[in-house]
XYZ file of N, CA and C in Angstrom:
666
model
N -15.719 -1.208 -10.531
C -17.088 -0.733 -10.633
C -17.810 -0.918 -9.315
N -18.597 0.084 -8.932
C -19.369 0.052 -7.699
C -20.837 0.200 -8.053
N -21.670 -0.708 -7.619
C -23.103 -0.604 -7.861
C -23.786 -0.241 -6.558
N -24.612 0.799 -6.585
C -25.232 1.279 -5.360
C -26.523 2.024 -5.672
N -27.168 2.542 -4.635
C -28.443 3.226 -4.819
C -28.423 4.552 -4.087
N -29.600 5.127 -3.761
C -29.667 6.471 -3.182
C -29.233 6.524 -1.726
N -28.692 7.660 -1.324
C -28.192 7.838 0.035
C -29.317 8.098 1.020
N -29.056 7.814 2.311
C -30.085 8.037 3.317
C -30.029 9.449 3.886
N -29.084 10.282 3.407
C -29.123 11.708 3.731
C -29.792 12.421 2.561
N -29.540 13.699 2.396
C -30.164 14.463 1.334
C -29.484 14.260 -0.019
N -28.362 13.541 -0.040
C -27.629 13.330 -1.269
C -28.324 12.340 -2.183
N -28.103 12.494 -3.479
C -28.568 11.510 -4.448
C -27.349 10.848 -5.056
N -27.129 9.608 -4.701
C -25.961 8.883 -5.182
C -26.243 8.276 -6.552
N -25.302 8.377 -7.489
C -25.488 7.752 -8.799
C -25.552 6.235 -8.685
N -26.207 5.608 -9.644
C -26.385 4.157 -9.583
C -25.223 3.381 -10.178
N -24.394 4.035 -10.991
C -23.260 3.336 -11.605
C -22.033 4.235 -11.548
N -21.000 3.762 -10.851
C -19.807 4.578 -10.580
C -18.567 3.868 -11.114
N -17.784 4.565 -11.930
C -16.535 4.005 -12.429
C -15.363 4.512 -11.608
N -14.338 3.681 -11.453
C -13.152 4.077 -10.689
C -11.980 4.276 -11.644
N -11.354 5.447 -11.562
C -10.192 5.763 -12.392
C -8.928 5.587 -11.561
N -8.124 4.591 -11.932
C -6.845 4.344 -11.270
C -5.793 5.233 -11.920
N -5.472 6.342 -11.272
C -4.515 7.289 -11.839
C -3.109 6.691 -11.890
N -2.341 7.020 -12.936
C -0.927 6.633 -12.926
C -0.182 7.416 -11.842
N 1.090 7.121 -11.676
C 1.843 7.697 -10.561
C 1.852 9.216 -10.607
N 1.785 9.800 -9.407
C 1.832 11.248 -9.237
C 3.196 11.652 -8.681
N 3.413 12.951 -8.553
C 4.681 13.454 -8.016
C 4.957 12.842 -6.647
N 6.208 12.436 -6.427
C 6.595 11.830 -5.161
C 6.494 10.327 -5.139
N 5.844 9.735 -6.141
C 5.691 8.280 -6.179
C 6.997 7.604 -6.605
N 7.326 6.436 -6.031
C 8.537 5.718 -6.460
C 8.543 5.395 -7.950
N 7.356 5.188 -8.524
C 7.278 4.861 -9.947
C 7.569 6.061 -10.844
N 7.557 7.251 -10.251
C 7.801 8.454 -11.037
C 9.166 9.075 -10.826
N 10.057 8.364 -10.176
C 11.393 8.912 -9.889
C 12.103 9.292 -11.194
N 12.666 10.500 -11.216
C 13.404 10.959 -12.391
C 12.575 11.793 -13.343
N 11.265 11.854 -13.138
C 10.399 12.643 -13.996
C 9.947 13.908 -13.256
N 9.868 15.032 -13.950
C 9.432 16.269 -13.305
C 7.996 16.154 -12.802
N 7.670 16.764 -11.668
C 6.302 16.708 -11.140
C 5.252 17.178 -12.140
N 5.585 18.204 -12.933
C 4.613 18.714 -13.901
C 4.332 17.696 -15.002
N 5.346 16.928 -15.377
C 5.151 15.887 -16.394
C 4.234 14.789 -15.873
N 4.480 14.363 -14.641
C 3.645 13.333 -14.040
C 2.208 13.820 -13.896
N 2.046 15.079 -13.524
C 0.703 15.639 -13.382
C -0.013 15.670 -14.730
N 0.678 16.088 -15.763
C 0.065 16.151 -17.088
C -0.324 14.765 -17.582
N 0.553 13.788 -17.383
C 0.255 12.423 -17.833
C -0.963 11.854 -17.104
N -1.001 12.057 -15.785
C -2.122 11.546 -14.997
C -3.415 12.276 -15.355
N -3.317 13.584 -15.543
C -4.499 14.356 -15.884
C -5.079 13.971 -17.221
N -4.237 13.780 -18.221
C -4.724 13.382 -19.544
C -5.346 11.991 -19.507
N -4.741 11.088 -18.739
C -5.310 9.741 -18.604
C -6.685 9.809 -17.952
N -6.819 10.647 -16.927
C -8.101 10.785 -16.238
C -9.167 11.364 -17.158
N -8.791 12.345 -17.958
C -9.747 12.940 -18.898
C -10.210 11.918 -19.928
N -9.279 11.109 -20.446
C -9.650 10.083 -21.426
C -10.619 9.069 -20.825
N -10.305 8.606 -19.623
C -11.154 7.582 -19.008
C -12.509 8.151 -18.600
N -12.527 9.407 -18.174
C -13.802 10.041 -17.832
C -14.709 10.079 -19.049
N -14.163 10.417 -20.199
C -14.942 10.462 -21.437
C -15.496 9.080 -21.784
N -14.676 8.052 -21.599
C -15.111 6.678 -21.888
C -16.256 6.273 -20.962
N -16.115 6.560 -19.675
C -17.173 6.237 -18.719
C -18.471 6.966 -19.065
N -18.353 8.238 -19.431
C -19.546 9.019 -19.775
C -20.247 8.426 -20.997
N -19.475 8.052 -22.006
C -20.053 7.476 -23.217
C -20.696 6.124 -22.953
N -20.209 5.423 -21.924
C -20.746 4.104 -21.578
C -21.983 4.180 -20.681
N -22.360 5.396 -20.284
C -23.565 5.558 -19.479
C -23.353 5.619 -17.987
N -22.098 5.712 -17.551
C -21.835 5.853 -16.122
C -22.286 7.229 -15.646
N -22.626 7.318 -14.372
C -23.126 8.573 -13.819
C -22.114 9.269 -12.913
N -21.022 8.590 -12.590
C -20.008 9.179 -11.720
C -18.691 8.440 -11.891
N -17.613 9.120 -11.492
C -16.290 8.488 -11.457
C -15.632 8.816 -10.118
N -14.801 7.909 -9.646
C -13.992 8.145 -8.452
C -12.520 8.123 -8.860
N -11.789 9.168 -8.476
C -10.361 9.252 -8.754
C -9.583 8.649 -7.594
N -8.635 7.755 -7.910
C -7.770 7.140 -6.897
C -6.315 7.293 -7.315
N -5.442 7.565 -6.369
C -4.004 7.633 -6.637
C -3.391 6.238 -6.649
N -3.933 5.388 -7.507
C -3.580 3.966 -7.529
C -2.135 3.732 -7.955
N -1.580 4.643 -8.767
C -0.217 4.453 -9.253
C 0.863 4.849 -8.265
N 0.454 5.255 -7.058
C 1.425 5.718 -6.060
C 1.937 4.608 -5.139
N 1.624 3.355 -5.427
C 2.055 2.259 -4.559
C 3.576 2.220 -4.435
N 4.102 1.838 -3.258
C 3.370 1.482 -2.028
C 2.739 2.708 -1.370
N 1.566 2.488 -0.783
C 0.777 3.596 -0.278
C 1.151 3.978 1.152
N 1.067 5.282 1.436
C 1.130 5.728 2.819
C -0.115 5.230 3.546
N 0.026 4.979 4.832
C -1.084 4.403 5.596
C -2.272 5.347 5.709
N -2.055 6.543 6.234
C -3.196 7.429 6.474
C -2.859 8.910 6.329
N -1.699 9.231 5.721
C -1.328 10.641 5.577
C -0.410 10.782 4.375
N -0.937 11.298 3.263
C -0.122 11.460 2.058
C 0.588 12.806 2.089
N 1.681 12.971 1.312
C 2.419 14.230 1.307
C 1.680 15.324 0.529
N 2.082 16.579 0.716
C 1.387 17.704 0.078
C 1.314 17.612 -1.438
N 2.362 17.076 -2.083
C 2.344 17.014 -3.548
C 1.248 16.082 -4.064
N 0.897 15.070 -3.286
C -0.197 14.182 -3.684
C -1.532 14.908 -3.610
N -1.731 15.651 -2.531
C -2.965 16.432 -2.379
C -3.080 17.464 -3.492
N -1.967 18.153 -3.785
C -1.974 19.171 -4.831
C -2.298 18.557 -6.193
N -1.669 17.432 -6.495
C -1.885 16.781 -7.792
C -3.338 16.335 -7.946
N -3.867 15.683 -6.933
C -5.249 15.214 -6.998
C -6.233 16.379 -7.097
N -5.922 17.480 -6.441
C -6.797 18.650 -6.494
C -6.853 19.232 -7.901
N -5.690 19.344 -8.533
C -5.644 19.881 -9.894
C -6.409 18.972 -10.856
N -6.199 17.672 -10.745
C -6.874 16.725 -11.637
C -8.377 16.719 -11.389
N -8.768 16.733 -10.124
C -10.193 16.747 -9.798
C -10.874 17.987 -10.359
N -10.211 19.132 -10.245
C -10.778 20.376 -10.769
C -10.918 20.310 -12.288
N -9.938 19.725 -12.965
C -9.999 19.600 -14.419
C -11.127 18.664 -14.853
N -11.268 17.552 -14.164
C -12.346 16.613 -14.479
C -13.702 17.261 -14.211
N -13.772 18.021 -13.141
C -15.021 18.702 -12.778
C -15.475 19.634 -13.896
N -14.528 20.277 -14.568
C -14.857 21.200 -15.653
C -15.190 20.481 -16.954
N -14.823 19.202 -17.051
C -14.948 18.485 -18.326
C -16.202 17.623 -18.431
N -16.922 17.438 -17.332
C -18.028 16.491 -17.352
C -19.157 16.934 -16.433
N -20.349 16.443 -16.743
C -21.498 16.688 -15.869
C -21.692 15.553 -14.874
N -20.874 14.484 -15.001
C -20.959 13.375 -14.058
C -20.531 13.821 -12.665
N -21.024 13.127 -11.649
C -20.531 13.359 -10.303
C -19.116 12.791 -10.177
N -18.338 13.389 -9.288
C -16.940 12.992 -9.112
C -16.684 12.662 -7.655
N -15.935 11.592 -7.434
C -15.551 11.190 -6.087
C -14.042 11.126 -5.957
N -13.560 11.132 -4.720
C -12.125 11.086 -4.432
C -11.842 9.978 -3.425
N -10.796 9.197 -3.679
C -10.304 8.229 -2.702
C -8.792 8.371 -2.638
N -8.267 8.783 -1.488
C -6.825 8.951 -1.320
C -6.294 7.729 -0.577
N -5.547 6.904 -1.316
C -5.038 5.653 -0.775
C -3.807 5.896 0.089
N -3.618 5.141 1.216
C -4.502 4.042 1.531
C -5.753 4.488 2.291
N -5.587 5.445 3.191
C -6.758 5.832 3.972
C -6.664 7.263 4.482
N -6.272 8.171 3.584
C -6.191 9.577 3.990
C -7.537 10.247 3.728
N -8.491 9.971 4.606
C -9.845 10.505 4.448
C -9.878 12.018 4.594
N -8.996 12.561 5.432
C -8.962 14.012 5.614
C -8.564 14.707 4.322
N -7.544 14.181 3.667
C -7.121 14.757 2.393
C -8.213 14.600 1.341
N -8.818 13.418 1.272
C -9.877 13.169 0.283
C -11.029 14.145 0.465
N -11.413 14.353 1.711
C -12.519 15.269 1.985
C -12.159 16.700 1.606
N -10.963 17.135 1.961
C -10.543 18.484 1.623
C -10.524 18.716 0.121
N -9.976 17.757 -0.606
C -9.929 17.856 -2.076
C -11.341 17.937 -2.645
N -12.210 17.031 -2.189
C -13.574 16.986 -2.712
C -14.343 18.263 -2.396
N -14.175 18.768 -1.187
C -14.942 19.933 -0.758
C -14.582 21.174 -1.566
N -13.293 21.396 -1.810
C -12.878 22.638 -2.472
C -12.969 22.564 -3.995
N -13.043 21.359 -4.561
C -13.123 21.231 -6.018
C -14.531 20.917 -6.506
N -15.489 20.854 -5.594
C -16.871 20.637 -5.996
C -17.224 19.206 -6.321
N -16.479 18.246 -5.749
C -16.812 16.834 -5.958
C -17.989 16.434 -5.086
N -18.629 15.325 -5.441
C -19.859 14.918 -4.771
C -19.649 13.975 -3.602
N -18.569 13.190 -3.639
C -18.428 12.134 -2.633
C -16.976 11.748 -2.456
N -16.720 11.069 -1.338
C -15.416 10.454 -1.113
C -15.627 8.999 -0.724
N -14.603 8.220 -0.964
C -14.593 6.828 -0.496
C -13.556 6.716 0.611
N -13.951 6.122 1.726
C -13.061 5.940 2.867
C -12.905 4.443 3.111
N -11.707 3.944 2.922
C -11.471 2.510 3.077
C -11.718 2.027 4.501
N -11.261 2.818 5.488
C -11.455 2.456 6.896
C -12.044 3.670 7.615
N -13.342 3.689 7.759
C -14.017 4.773 8.471
C -14.242 4.412 9.926
N -14.394 3.124 10.185
C -14.724 2.651 11.529
C -13.904 1.414 11.867
N -13.524 1.290 13.131
C -12.874 0.073 13.592
C -11.373 0.047 13.374
N -10.793 -1.127 13.612
C -9.361 -1.381 13.488
C -9.159 -2.471 12.446
N -8.282 -2.202 11.470
C -8.110 -3.112 10.337
C -6.628 -3.401 10.125
N -6.287 -4.672 9.920
C -4.925 -5.061 9.578
C -4.795 -5.080 8.064
N -3.876 -4.260 7.536
C -3.720 -4.120 6.095
C -2.269 -4.336 5.694
N -2.006 -4.267 4.386
C -0.631 -4.387 3.919
C 0.190 -3.145 4.238
N -0.462 -2.085 4.752
C 0.251 -0.902 5.238
C 0.386 -0.903 6.762
N -0.062 -1.961 7.409
C -0.052 -2.024 8.862
C -1.444 -1.832 9.428
N -1.535 -1.546 10.716
C -2.828 -1.350 11.370
C -3.370 0.044 11.061
N -4.636 0.096 10.635
C -5.288 1.375 10.325
C -6.531 1.501 11.185
N -6.681 2.654 11.825
C -7.846 2.943 12.658
C -8.771 3.937 11.960
N -10.068 3.697 12.087
C -11.038 4.634 11.558
C -11.074 5.920 12.382
N -11.484 7.018 11.728
C -11.531 8.311 12.418
C -12.794 9.058 11.998
N -13.915 8.398 12.129
C -15.190 8.994 11.722
C -15.505 10.241 12.529
N -15.134 10.264 13.790
C -15.460 11.402 14.656
C -14.919 12.706 14.077
N -13.689 12.687 13.604
C -13.108 13.892 13.012
C -13.796 14.228 11.700
N -13.963 13.241 10.844
C -14.451 13.490 9.491
C -15.865 14.060 9.485
N -16.742 13.490 10.275
C -18.119 13.965 10.316
C -18.187 15.392 10.863
N -17.406 15.669 11.898
C -17.397 17.021 12.459
C -16.770 18.029 11.497
N -15.759 17.606 10.772
C -15.112 18.500 9.817
C -16.073 18.866 8.689
N -16.871 17.923 8.261
C -17.849 18.208 7.210
C -18.852 19.260 7.667
N -19.291 19.160 8.900
C -20.231 20.151 9.421
C -19.555 21.500 9.627
N -18.278 21.473 10.027
C -17.572 22.718 10.309
C -17.458 23.607 9.079
N -17.185 23.001 7.917
C -17.002 23.819 6.725
C -18.256 23.828 5.842
N -19.357 23.320 6.380
C -20.653 23.378 5.698
C -20.605 22.717 4.318
N -20.076 21.516 4.284
C -19.957 20.770 3.033
C -21.062 19.716 2.936
N -21.436 19.381 1.700
C -22.407 18.308 1.513
C -21.782 17.109 0.783
N -20.459 16.969 0.877
C -19.775 15.825 0.286
C -20.232 14.537 0.984
N -20.665 13.567 0.203
C -21.125 12.294 0.761
C -19.934 11.408 1.141
N -20.082 10.672 2.235
C -19.033 9.780 2.722
C -19.474 8.336 2.527
N -18.801 7.635 1.609
C -19.051 6.218 1.380
C -17.920 5.417 2.011
N -18.265 4.373 2.743
C -17.263 3.633 3.516
C -17.292 2.148 3.180
N -16.109 1.558 3.142
C -16.001 0.121 2.888
C -16.326 -0.685 4.139
N -17.107 -1.730 3.960
C -17.332 -2.715 5.019
C -16.437 -3.915 4.721
N -15.567 -4.269 5.667
C -14.576 -5.326 5.456
C -13.776 -5.023 4.193
N -13.060 -3.904 4.222
C -12.347 -3.412 3.059
C -11.374 -4.447 2.496
N -11.164 -4.397 1.177
C -10.271 -5.336 0.500
C -8.819 -5.136 0.921
N -7.996 -6.124 0.644
C -6.575 -6.118 1.018
C -6.417 -5.906 2.522
N -7.288 -6.494 3.308
C -7.261 -6.233 4.749
C -8.074 -7.277 5.497
N -7.902 -7.253 6.825
C -8.710 -8.095 7.715
C -9.185 -7.243 8.889
N -10.500 -7.237 9.094
C -11.054 -6.464 10.199
C -10.737 -7.123 11.539
N -10.277 -6.316 12.483
C -10.035 -6.791 13.836
C -11.152 -6.350 14.780
N -12.177 -5.721 14.229
C -13.267 -5.178 15.042
C -14.568 -5.955 14.894
N -14.878 -6.386 13.679
C -16.159 -7.068 13.445
C -15.977 -8.150 12.400
N -16.175 -9.380 12.791
C -16.031 -10.491 11.862
C -17.268 -10.663 10.975
N -18.410 -10.190 11.435
C -19.649 -10.340 10.682
C -19.897 -9.094 9.836
N -20.208 -9.300 8.562
C -20.440 -8.181 7.663
C -21.634 -7.356 8.113
N -22.647 -8.012 8.681
C -23.836 -7.280 9.135
C -23.481 -6.294 10.255
N -22.631 -6.727 11.191
C -22.229 -5.848 12.288
C -21.370 -4.698 11.774
N -20.495 -4.988 10.818
C -19.658 -3.935 10.245
C -20.520 -2.854 9.604
N -21.561 -3.254 8.889
C -22.456 -2.299 8.240
C -23.251 -1.512 9.273
N -23.689 -2.186 10.315
C -24.426 -1.500 11.375
C -23.564 -0.426 12.026
N -22.312 -0.733 12.297
C -21.435 0.240 12.941
C -21.091 1.391 12.001
N -20.912 1.103 10.722
C -20.639 2.159 9.756
C -21.810 3.118 9.633
N -23.007 2.554 9.627
C -24.203 3.368 9.417
C -24.629 4.118 10.669
N -24.756 3.409 11.766
C -25.332 3.999 12.972
C -24.315 4.733 13.840
N -23.094 4.246 13.893
C -22.104 4.825 14.806
C -21.102 5.728 14.091
N -20.686 5.341 12.880
C -19.737 6.167 12.132
C -20.440 7.150 11.196
N -21.749 6.994 11.013
C -22.568 7.937 10.236
C -22.198 7.989 8.756
N -21.798 6.848 8.182
C -21.526 6.796 6.741
C -22.822 7.016 5.965
N -22.704 7.648 4.806
C -23.865 7.886 3.948
C -24.175 6.697 3.059
N -23.221 5.823 2.878
C -23.413 4.635 2.064
C -22.313 3.636 2.343
N -22.559 2.370 2.028
C -21.620 1.285 2.317
C -21.158 0.650 1.014
N -19.870 0.343 0.938
C -19.279 -0.299 -0.237
C -18.857 -1.719 0.122
N -19.229 -2.656 -0.763
C -18.834 -4.059 -0.610
C -18.010 -4.450 -1.831
N -16.848 -5.060 -1.605
C -15.982 -5.466 -2.717
C -15.515 -6.903 -2.522
N -14.688 -7.359 -3.473
C -14.013 -8.630 -3.304
C -12.855 -8.480 -2.328
N -12.082 -9.549 -2.175
C -10.999 -9.541 -1.186
C -9.806 -8.707 -1.617
N -9.687 -8.426 -2.920
C -8.608 -7.583 -3.419
C -9.056 -6.956 -4.734
N -8.304 -5.986 -5.200
C -8.649 -5.312 -6.449
C -8.692 -6.309 -7.596
N -9.801 -6.324 -8.331
C -9.947 -7.228 -9.464
C -10.628 -8.541 -9.145
N -10.754 -8.879 -7.858
C -11.446 -10.107 -7.489
C -12.920 -9.800 -7.240
N -13.810 -10.694 -7.670
C -15.252 -10.435 -7.544
C -15.721 -10.517 -6.099
N -16.831 -9.865 -5.838
C -17.432 -9.911 -4.509
C -17.953 -11.317 -4.222
N -17.901 -11.721 -2.966
C -18.487 -12.985 -2.519
C -19.993 -12.782 -2.437
N -20.754 -13.508 -3.246
C -22.192 -13.257 -3.328
C -22.939 -13.640 -2.058
N -22.420 -14.584 -1.298
C -23.044 -14.898 -0.005
C -22.906 -13.704 0.938
N -21.712 -13.085 0.934
C -21.510 -11.887 1.748
C -22.363 -10.727 1.248
N -22.509 -10.639 -0.069
C -23.315 -9.562 -0.649
C -24.780 -9.695 -0.248
N -25.261 -10.928 -0.194
C -26.649 -11.154 0.229
C -26.846 -10.736 1.690
N -25.878 -11.082 2.534
C -25.962 -10.679 3.943
C -25.898 -9.159 4.065
N -25.041 -8.559 3.262
C -24.911 -7.099 3.288
C -26.202 -6.435 2.834
N -26.794 -6.966 1.800
C -28.035 -6.397 1.282
C -29.147 -6.477 2.322
N -29.216 -7.587 3.029
C -30.225 -7.734 4.082
C -30.009 -6.700 5.188
N -28.738 -6.488 5.561
C -28.418 -5.533 6.625
C -28.724 -4.104 6.202
N -28.362 -3.745 4.966
C -28.576 -2.369 4.510
C -30.065 -2.057 4.365
N -30.847 -3.048 3.941
C -32.294 -2.826 3.829
C -32.905 -2.587 5.209
N -32.447 -3.358 6.177
C -32.956 -3.219 7.535
C -32.605 -1.846 8.122
N -31.392 -1.378 7.830
C -30.908 -0.110 8.373
C -31.271 1.085 7.493
N -31.830 0.803 6.326
C -32.175 1.856 5.344
C -30.958 2.687 4.949
N -29.858 2.004 4.738
C -28.642 2.639 4.240
C -28.233 1.913 2.953
N -27.897 2.669 1.906
C -27.517 2.012 0.640
C -26.143 1.353 0.701
């Protein structure tokens, strides 16, 4: 779950966002031996069920993640992953009035943006938008320069939300959460900042959250 507020661009970000961890897609080691169409159908039906649950619970948006594809590619997923996520995103888009987001793990922001733009999604999550980060997939570099220009090139209004000190990783660029948020907002041009715990399922450090809140208020970025 991600709790956030309105964006500092023209976008209106929902206040409560649920994350759907999709089961394995075509090409995933966990799906070996199963036809791609079967994996797509299973993942799509799971996403539809969870979207309905989130909607009934009062959530205003969901983010789709290819969580079942572990181990993750560092920053470039294969075509079958993009195709699968696109089909599922389009189906979810037709099934709900909630906003939809895309996160392509581990950090394929280009694919996430392309999927979101063509399927009518509202936002993407980028684990590493700025700086250099040591992760379980190796070193990952942010590429905000490409992403921001690509959004303008195709005239898209997809919002870009970026993690500050992303989970399952260690930042090699900024040790202070306040500086990480400043660089994401002012230099990488993120529309919003995400703060999480150190790994999936672990709670956020409230001391860090307080520092983050102070920084975002000062910078007027959610």
